[in-house]
JSON list of C-alpha atoms in Angstrom, two decimals:
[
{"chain": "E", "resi": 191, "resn": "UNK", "atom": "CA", "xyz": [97.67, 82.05, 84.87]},
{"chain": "E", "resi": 192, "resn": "UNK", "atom": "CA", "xyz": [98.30, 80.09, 87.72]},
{"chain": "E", "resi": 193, "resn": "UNK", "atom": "CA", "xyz": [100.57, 81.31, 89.94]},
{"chain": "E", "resi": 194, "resn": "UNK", "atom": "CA", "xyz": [102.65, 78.26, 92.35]},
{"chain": "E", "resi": 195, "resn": "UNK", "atom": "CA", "xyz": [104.46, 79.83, 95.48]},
{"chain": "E", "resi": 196, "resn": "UNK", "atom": "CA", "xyz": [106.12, 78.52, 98.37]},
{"chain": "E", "resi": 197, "resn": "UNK", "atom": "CA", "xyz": [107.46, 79.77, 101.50]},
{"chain": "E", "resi": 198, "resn": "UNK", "atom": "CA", "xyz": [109.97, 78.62, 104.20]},
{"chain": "E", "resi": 199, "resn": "UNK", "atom": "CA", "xyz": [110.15, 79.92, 107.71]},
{"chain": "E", "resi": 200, "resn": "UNK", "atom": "CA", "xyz": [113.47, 79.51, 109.31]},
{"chain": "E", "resi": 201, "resn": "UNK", "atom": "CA", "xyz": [113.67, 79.58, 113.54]},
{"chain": "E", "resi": 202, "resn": "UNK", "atom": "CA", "xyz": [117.26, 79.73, 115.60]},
{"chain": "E", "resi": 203, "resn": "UNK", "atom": "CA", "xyz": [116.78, 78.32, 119.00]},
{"chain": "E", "resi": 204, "resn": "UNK", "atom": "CA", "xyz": [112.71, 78.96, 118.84]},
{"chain": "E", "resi": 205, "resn": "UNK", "atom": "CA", "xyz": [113.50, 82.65, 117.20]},
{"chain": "E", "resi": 206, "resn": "UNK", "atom": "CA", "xyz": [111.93, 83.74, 114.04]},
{"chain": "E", "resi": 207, "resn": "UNK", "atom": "CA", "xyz": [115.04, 85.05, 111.96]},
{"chain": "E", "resi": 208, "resn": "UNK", "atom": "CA", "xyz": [113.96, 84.11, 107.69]},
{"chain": "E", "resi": 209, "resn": "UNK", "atom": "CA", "xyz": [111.66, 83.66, 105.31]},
{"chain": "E", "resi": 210, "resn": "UNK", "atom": "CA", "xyz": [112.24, 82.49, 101.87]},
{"chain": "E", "resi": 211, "resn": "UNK", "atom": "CA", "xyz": [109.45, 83.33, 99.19]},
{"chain": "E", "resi": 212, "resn": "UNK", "atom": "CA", "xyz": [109.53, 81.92, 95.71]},
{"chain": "E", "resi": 213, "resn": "UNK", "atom": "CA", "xyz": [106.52, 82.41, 93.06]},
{"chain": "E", "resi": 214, "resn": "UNK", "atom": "CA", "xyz": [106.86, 81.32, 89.38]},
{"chain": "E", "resi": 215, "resn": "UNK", "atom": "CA", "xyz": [104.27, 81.77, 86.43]},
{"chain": "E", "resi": 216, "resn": "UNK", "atom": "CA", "xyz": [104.26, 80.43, 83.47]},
{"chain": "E", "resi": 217, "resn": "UNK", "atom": "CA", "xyz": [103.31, 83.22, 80.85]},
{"chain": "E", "resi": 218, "resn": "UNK", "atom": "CA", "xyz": [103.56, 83.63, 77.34]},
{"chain": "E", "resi": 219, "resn": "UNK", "atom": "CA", "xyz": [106.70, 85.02, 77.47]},
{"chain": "E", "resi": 220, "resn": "UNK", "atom": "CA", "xyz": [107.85, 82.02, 79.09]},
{"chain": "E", "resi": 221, "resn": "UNK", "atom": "CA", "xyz": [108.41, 81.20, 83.10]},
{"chain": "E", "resi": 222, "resn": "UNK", "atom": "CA", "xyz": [108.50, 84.22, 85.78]},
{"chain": "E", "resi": 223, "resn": "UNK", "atom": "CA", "xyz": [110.04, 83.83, 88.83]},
{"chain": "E", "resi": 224, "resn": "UNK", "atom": "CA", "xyz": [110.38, 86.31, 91.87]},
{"chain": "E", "resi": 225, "resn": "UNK", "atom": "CA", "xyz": [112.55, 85.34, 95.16]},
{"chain": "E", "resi": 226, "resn": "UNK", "atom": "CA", "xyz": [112.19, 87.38, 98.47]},
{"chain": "E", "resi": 227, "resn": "UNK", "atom": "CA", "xyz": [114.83, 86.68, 101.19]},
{"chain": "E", "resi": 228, "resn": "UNK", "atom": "CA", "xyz": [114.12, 88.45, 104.38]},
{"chain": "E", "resi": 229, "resn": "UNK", "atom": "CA", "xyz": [116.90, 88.27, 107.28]},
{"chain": "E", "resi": 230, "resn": "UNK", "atom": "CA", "xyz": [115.56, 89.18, 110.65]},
{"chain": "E", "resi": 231, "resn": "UNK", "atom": "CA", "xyz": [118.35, 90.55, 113.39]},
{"chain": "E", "resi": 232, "resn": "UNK", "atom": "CA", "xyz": [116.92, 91.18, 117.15]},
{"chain": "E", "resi": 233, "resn": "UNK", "atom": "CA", "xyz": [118.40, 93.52, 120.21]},
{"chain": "E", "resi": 234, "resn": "UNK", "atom": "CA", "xyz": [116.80, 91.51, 122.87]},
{"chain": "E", "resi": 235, "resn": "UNK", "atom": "CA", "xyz": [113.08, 90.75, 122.17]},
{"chain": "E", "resi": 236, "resn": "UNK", "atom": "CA", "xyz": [112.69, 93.67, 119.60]},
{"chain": "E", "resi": 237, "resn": "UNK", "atom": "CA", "xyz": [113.66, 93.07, 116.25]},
{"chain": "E", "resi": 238, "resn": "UNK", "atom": "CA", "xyz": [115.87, 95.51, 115.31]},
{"chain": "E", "resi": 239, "resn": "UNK", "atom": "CA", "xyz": [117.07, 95.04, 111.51]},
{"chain": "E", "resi": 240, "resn": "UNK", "atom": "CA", "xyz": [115.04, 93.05, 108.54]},
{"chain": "E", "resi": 241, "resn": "UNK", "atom": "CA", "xyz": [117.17, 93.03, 105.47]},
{"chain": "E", "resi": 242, "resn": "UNK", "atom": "CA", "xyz": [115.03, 92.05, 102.09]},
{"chain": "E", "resi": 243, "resn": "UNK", "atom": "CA", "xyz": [116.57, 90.91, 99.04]},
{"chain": "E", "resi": 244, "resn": "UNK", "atom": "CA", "xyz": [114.04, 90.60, 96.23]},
{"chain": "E", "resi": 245, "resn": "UNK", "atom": "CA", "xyz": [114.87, 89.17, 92.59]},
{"chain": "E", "resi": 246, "resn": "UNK", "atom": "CA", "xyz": [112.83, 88.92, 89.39]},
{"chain": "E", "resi": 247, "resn": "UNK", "atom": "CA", "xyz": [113.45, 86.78, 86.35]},
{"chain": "E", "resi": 248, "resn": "UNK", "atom": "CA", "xyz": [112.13, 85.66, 83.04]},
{"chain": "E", "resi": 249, "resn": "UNK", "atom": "CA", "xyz": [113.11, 82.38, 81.20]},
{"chain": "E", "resi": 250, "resn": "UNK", "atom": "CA", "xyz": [116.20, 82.75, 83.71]},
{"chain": "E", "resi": 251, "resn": "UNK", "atom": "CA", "xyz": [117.51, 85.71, 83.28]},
{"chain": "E", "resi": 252, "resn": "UNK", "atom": "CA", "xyz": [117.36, 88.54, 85.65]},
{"chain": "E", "resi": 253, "resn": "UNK", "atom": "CA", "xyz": [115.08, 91.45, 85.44]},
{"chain": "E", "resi": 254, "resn": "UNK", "atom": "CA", "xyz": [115.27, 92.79, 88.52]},
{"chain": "E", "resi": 255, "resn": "UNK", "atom": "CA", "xyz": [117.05, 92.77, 92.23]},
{"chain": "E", "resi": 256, "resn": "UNK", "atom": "CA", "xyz": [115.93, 95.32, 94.53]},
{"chain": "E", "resi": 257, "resn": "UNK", "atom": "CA", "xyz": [117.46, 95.46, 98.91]},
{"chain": "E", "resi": 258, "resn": "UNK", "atom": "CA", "xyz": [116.10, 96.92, 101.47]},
{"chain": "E", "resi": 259, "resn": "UNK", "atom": "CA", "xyz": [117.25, 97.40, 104.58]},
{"chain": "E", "resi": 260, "resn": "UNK", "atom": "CA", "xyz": [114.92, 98.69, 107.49]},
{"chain": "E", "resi": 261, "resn": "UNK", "atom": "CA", "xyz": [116.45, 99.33, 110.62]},
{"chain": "E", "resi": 262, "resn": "UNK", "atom": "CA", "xyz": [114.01, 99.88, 113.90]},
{"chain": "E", "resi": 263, "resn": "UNK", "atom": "CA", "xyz": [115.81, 101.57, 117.05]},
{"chain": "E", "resi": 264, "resn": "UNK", "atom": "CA", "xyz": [115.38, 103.40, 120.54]},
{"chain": "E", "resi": 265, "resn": "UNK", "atom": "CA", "xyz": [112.42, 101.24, 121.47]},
{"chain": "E", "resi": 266, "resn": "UNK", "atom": "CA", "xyz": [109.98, 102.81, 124.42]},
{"chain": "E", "resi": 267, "resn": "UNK", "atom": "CA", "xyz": [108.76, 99.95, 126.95]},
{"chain": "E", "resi": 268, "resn": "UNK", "atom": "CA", "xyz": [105.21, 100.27, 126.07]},
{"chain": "E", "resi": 269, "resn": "UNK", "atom": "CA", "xyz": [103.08, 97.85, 123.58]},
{"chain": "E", "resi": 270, "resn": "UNK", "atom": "CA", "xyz": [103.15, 97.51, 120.32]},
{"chain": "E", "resi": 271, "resn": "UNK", "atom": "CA", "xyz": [100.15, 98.68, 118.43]},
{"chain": "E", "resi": 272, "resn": "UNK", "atom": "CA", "xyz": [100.37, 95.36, 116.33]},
{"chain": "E", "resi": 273, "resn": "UNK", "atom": "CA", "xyz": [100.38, 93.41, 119.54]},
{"chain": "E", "resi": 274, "resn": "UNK", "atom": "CA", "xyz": [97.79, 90.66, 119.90]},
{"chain": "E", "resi": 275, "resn": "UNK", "atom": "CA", "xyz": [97.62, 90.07, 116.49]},
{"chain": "E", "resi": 276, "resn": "UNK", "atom": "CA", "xyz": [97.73, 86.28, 115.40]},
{"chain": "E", "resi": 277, "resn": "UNK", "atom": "CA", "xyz": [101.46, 85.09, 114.53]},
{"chain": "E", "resi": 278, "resn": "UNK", "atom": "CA", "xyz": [100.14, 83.92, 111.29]},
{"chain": "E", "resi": 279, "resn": "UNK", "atom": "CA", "xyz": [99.52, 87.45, 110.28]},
{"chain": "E", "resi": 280, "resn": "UNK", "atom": "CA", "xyz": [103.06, 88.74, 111.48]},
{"chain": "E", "resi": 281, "resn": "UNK", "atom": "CA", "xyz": [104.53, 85.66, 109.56]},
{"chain": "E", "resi": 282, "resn": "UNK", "atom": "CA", "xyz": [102.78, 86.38, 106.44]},
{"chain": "E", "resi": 283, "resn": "UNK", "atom": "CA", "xyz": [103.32, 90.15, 106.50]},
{"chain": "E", "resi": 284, "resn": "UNK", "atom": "CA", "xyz": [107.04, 90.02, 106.96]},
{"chain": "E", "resi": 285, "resn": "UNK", "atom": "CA", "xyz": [108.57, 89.18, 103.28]},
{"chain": "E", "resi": 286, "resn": "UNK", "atom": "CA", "xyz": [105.15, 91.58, 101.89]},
{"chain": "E", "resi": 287, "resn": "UNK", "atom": "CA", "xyz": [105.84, 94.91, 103.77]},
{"chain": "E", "resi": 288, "resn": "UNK", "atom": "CA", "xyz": [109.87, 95.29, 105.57]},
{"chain": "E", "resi": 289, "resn": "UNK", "atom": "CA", "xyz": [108.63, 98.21, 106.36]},
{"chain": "E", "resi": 290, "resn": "UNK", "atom": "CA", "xyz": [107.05, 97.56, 109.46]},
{"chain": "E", "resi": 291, "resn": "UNK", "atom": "CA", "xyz": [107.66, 95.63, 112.94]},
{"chain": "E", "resi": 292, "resn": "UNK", "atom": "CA", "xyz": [105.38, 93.10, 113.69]},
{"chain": "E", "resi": 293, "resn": "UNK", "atom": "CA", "xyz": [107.88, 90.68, 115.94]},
{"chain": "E", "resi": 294, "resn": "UNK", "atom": "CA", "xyz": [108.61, 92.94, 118.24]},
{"chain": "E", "resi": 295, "resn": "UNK", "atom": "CA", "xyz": [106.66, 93.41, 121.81]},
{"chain": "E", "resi": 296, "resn": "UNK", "atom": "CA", "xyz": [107.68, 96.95, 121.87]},
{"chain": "E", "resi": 297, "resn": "UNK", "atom": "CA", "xyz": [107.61, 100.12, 119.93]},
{"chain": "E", "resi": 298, "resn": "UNK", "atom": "CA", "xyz": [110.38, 101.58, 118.04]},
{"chain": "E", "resi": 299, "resn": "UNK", "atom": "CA", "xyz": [110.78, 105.63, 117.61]},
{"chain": "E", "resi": 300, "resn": "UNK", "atom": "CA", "xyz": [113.17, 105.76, 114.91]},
{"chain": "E", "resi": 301, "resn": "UNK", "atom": "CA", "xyz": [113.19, 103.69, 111.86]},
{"chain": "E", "resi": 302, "resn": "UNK", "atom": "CA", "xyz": [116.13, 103.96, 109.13]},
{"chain": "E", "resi": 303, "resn": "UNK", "atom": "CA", "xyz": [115.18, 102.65, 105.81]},
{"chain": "E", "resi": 304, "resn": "UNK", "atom": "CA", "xyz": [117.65, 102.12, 102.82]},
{"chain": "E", "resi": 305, "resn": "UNK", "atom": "CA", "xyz": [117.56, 100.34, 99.52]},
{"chain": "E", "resi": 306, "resn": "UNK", "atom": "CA", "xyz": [120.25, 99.40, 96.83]},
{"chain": "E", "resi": 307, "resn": "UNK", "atom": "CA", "xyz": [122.88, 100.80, 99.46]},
{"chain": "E", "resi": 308, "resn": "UNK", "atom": "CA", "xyz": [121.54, 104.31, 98.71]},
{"chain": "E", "resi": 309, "resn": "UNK", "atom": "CA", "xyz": [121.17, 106.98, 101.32]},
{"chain": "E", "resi": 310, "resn": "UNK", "atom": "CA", "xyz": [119.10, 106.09, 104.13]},
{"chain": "E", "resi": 311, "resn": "UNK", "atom": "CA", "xyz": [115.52, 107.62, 105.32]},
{"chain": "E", "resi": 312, "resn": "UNK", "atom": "CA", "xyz": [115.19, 108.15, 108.58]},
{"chain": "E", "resi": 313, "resn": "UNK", "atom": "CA", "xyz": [111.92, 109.19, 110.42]},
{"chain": "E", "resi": 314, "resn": "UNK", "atom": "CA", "xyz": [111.85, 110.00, 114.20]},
{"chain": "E", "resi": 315, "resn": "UNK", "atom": "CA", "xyz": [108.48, 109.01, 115.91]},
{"chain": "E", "resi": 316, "resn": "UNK", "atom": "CA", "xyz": [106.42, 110.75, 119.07]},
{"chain": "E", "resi": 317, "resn": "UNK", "atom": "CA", "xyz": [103.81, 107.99, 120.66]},
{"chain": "E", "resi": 318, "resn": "UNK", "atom": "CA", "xyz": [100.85, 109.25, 122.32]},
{"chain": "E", "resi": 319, "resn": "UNK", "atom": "CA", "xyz": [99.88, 106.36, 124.65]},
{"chain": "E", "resi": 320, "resn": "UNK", "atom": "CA", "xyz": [96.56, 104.80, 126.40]},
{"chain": "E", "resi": 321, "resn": "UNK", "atom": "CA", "xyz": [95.77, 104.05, 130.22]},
{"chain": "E", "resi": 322, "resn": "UNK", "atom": "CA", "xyz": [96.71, 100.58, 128.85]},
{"chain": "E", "resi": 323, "resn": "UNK", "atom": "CA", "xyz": [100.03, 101.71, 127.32]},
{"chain": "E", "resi": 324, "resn": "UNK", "atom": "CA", "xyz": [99.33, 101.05, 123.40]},
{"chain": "E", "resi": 325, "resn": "UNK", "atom": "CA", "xyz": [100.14, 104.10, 121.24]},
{"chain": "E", "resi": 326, "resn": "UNK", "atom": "CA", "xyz": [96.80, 106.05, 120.38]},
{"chain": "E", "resi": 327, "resn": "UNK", "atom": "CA", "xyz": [99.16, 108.29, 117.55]},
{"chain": "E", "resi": 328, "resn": "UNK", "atom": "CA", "xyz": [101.94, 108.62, 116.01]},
{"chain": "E", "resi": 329, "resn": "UNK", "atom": "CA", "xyz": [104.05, 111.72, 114.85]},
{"chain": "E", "resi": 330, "resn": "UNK", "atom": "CA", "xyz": [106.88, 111.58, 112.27]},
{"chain": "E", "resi": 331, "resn": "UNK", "atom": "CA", "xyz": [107.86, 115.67, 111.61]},
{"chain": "E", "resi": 332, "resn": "UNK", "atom": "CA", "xyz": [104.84, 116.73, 109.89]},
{"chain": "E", "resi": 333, "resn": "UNK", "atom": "CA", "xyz": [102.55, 113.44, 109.29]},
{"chain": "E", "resi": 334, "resn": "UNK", "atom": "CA", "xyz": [100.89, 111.84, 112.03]},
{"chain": "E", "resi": 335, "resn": "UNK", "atom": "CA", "xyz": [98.74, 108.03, 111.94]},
{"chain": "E", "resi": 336, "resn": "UNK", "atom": "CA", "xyz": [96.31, 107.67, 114.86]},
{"chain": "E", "resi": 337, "resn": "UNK", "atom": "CA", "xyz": [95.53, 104.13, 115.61]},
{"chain": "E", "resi": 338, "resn": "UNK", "atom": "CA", "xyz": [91.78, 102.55, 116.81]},
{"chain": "E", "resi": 339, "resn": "UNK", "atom": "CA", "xyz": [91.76, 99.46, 118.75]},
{"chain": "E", "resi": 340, "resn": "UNK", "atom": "CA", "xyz": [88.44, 97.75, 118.31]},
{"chain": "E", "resi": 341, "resn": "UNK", "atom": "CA", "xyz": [87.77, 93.84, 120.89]},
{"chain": "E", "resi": 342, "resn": "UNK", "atom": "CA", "xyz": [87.57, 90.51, 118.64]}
]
């Protein structure tokens, strides 16, 4: 099958705040079609909310909606760990994985994460940070990610 998708990026004043995803498939069942929306909100340079609406449907009729709302607060003034990477990556990650902040220059230290207007998840972070002020780990309760940085 071949798959035919399409994305719009959508800037206020130079600021990155939607994409719109849409990938259909014809299959034998007839024609698929999944939507992501993704609404970006920012407190100052850090983006601070991304709200994703996915949709799924076959022959036109729905199959599937899913939101999620991520919210990313009480940012430190040190560098992201995702800083440096090229913009087309941040783009293109942003309406795959909500779950993450790659637009902002900072770090956050709490994320809130709800979906289908259930009861958020919140995890509280700890940074451990370099001479040059990236985060070498992070600790939410008892799981902890340690991050390498390796030159281009």
């Amino acid at each position: 099958n071949v798959y035919n998708v399409a994305t719009t990026f959508t800037y206020n004043n130079g600021v990155f705040v939607k994409t719109f995803t849409e990938k259909t498939v014809q299959t034998a069942l007839g024609l698929s079609k999944f939507t992501i929306t993704t609404d970006f909100t920012y407190s100052g340079v850090n983006m601070n909310k991304s709200t994703m609406q996915q949709t799924e449907s076959l022959n036109a009729t729905s199959v599937g909606s899913t939101q999620k709302v991520v919210k990313f607060t009480n940012f430190d003034g040190n560098n992201n760990y995702l800083k440096g990477l090229p913009k087309e990556f941040a783009l293109f990650t942003t309406y795959i994985n909500a779950d993450q902040n790659y637009l902002s220059p900072n770090n956050y230290l709490k994320r809130e994460i709800e979906i289908n207007n259930g009861a958020p998840t919140t995890e509280n972070y700890t940074l451990v940070y370099d001479s040059d002020n990236y985060p070498l780990q992070a600790v939410a309760g008892s799981s902890a990610t340690s991050y390498i940085y390796q030159p281009f």
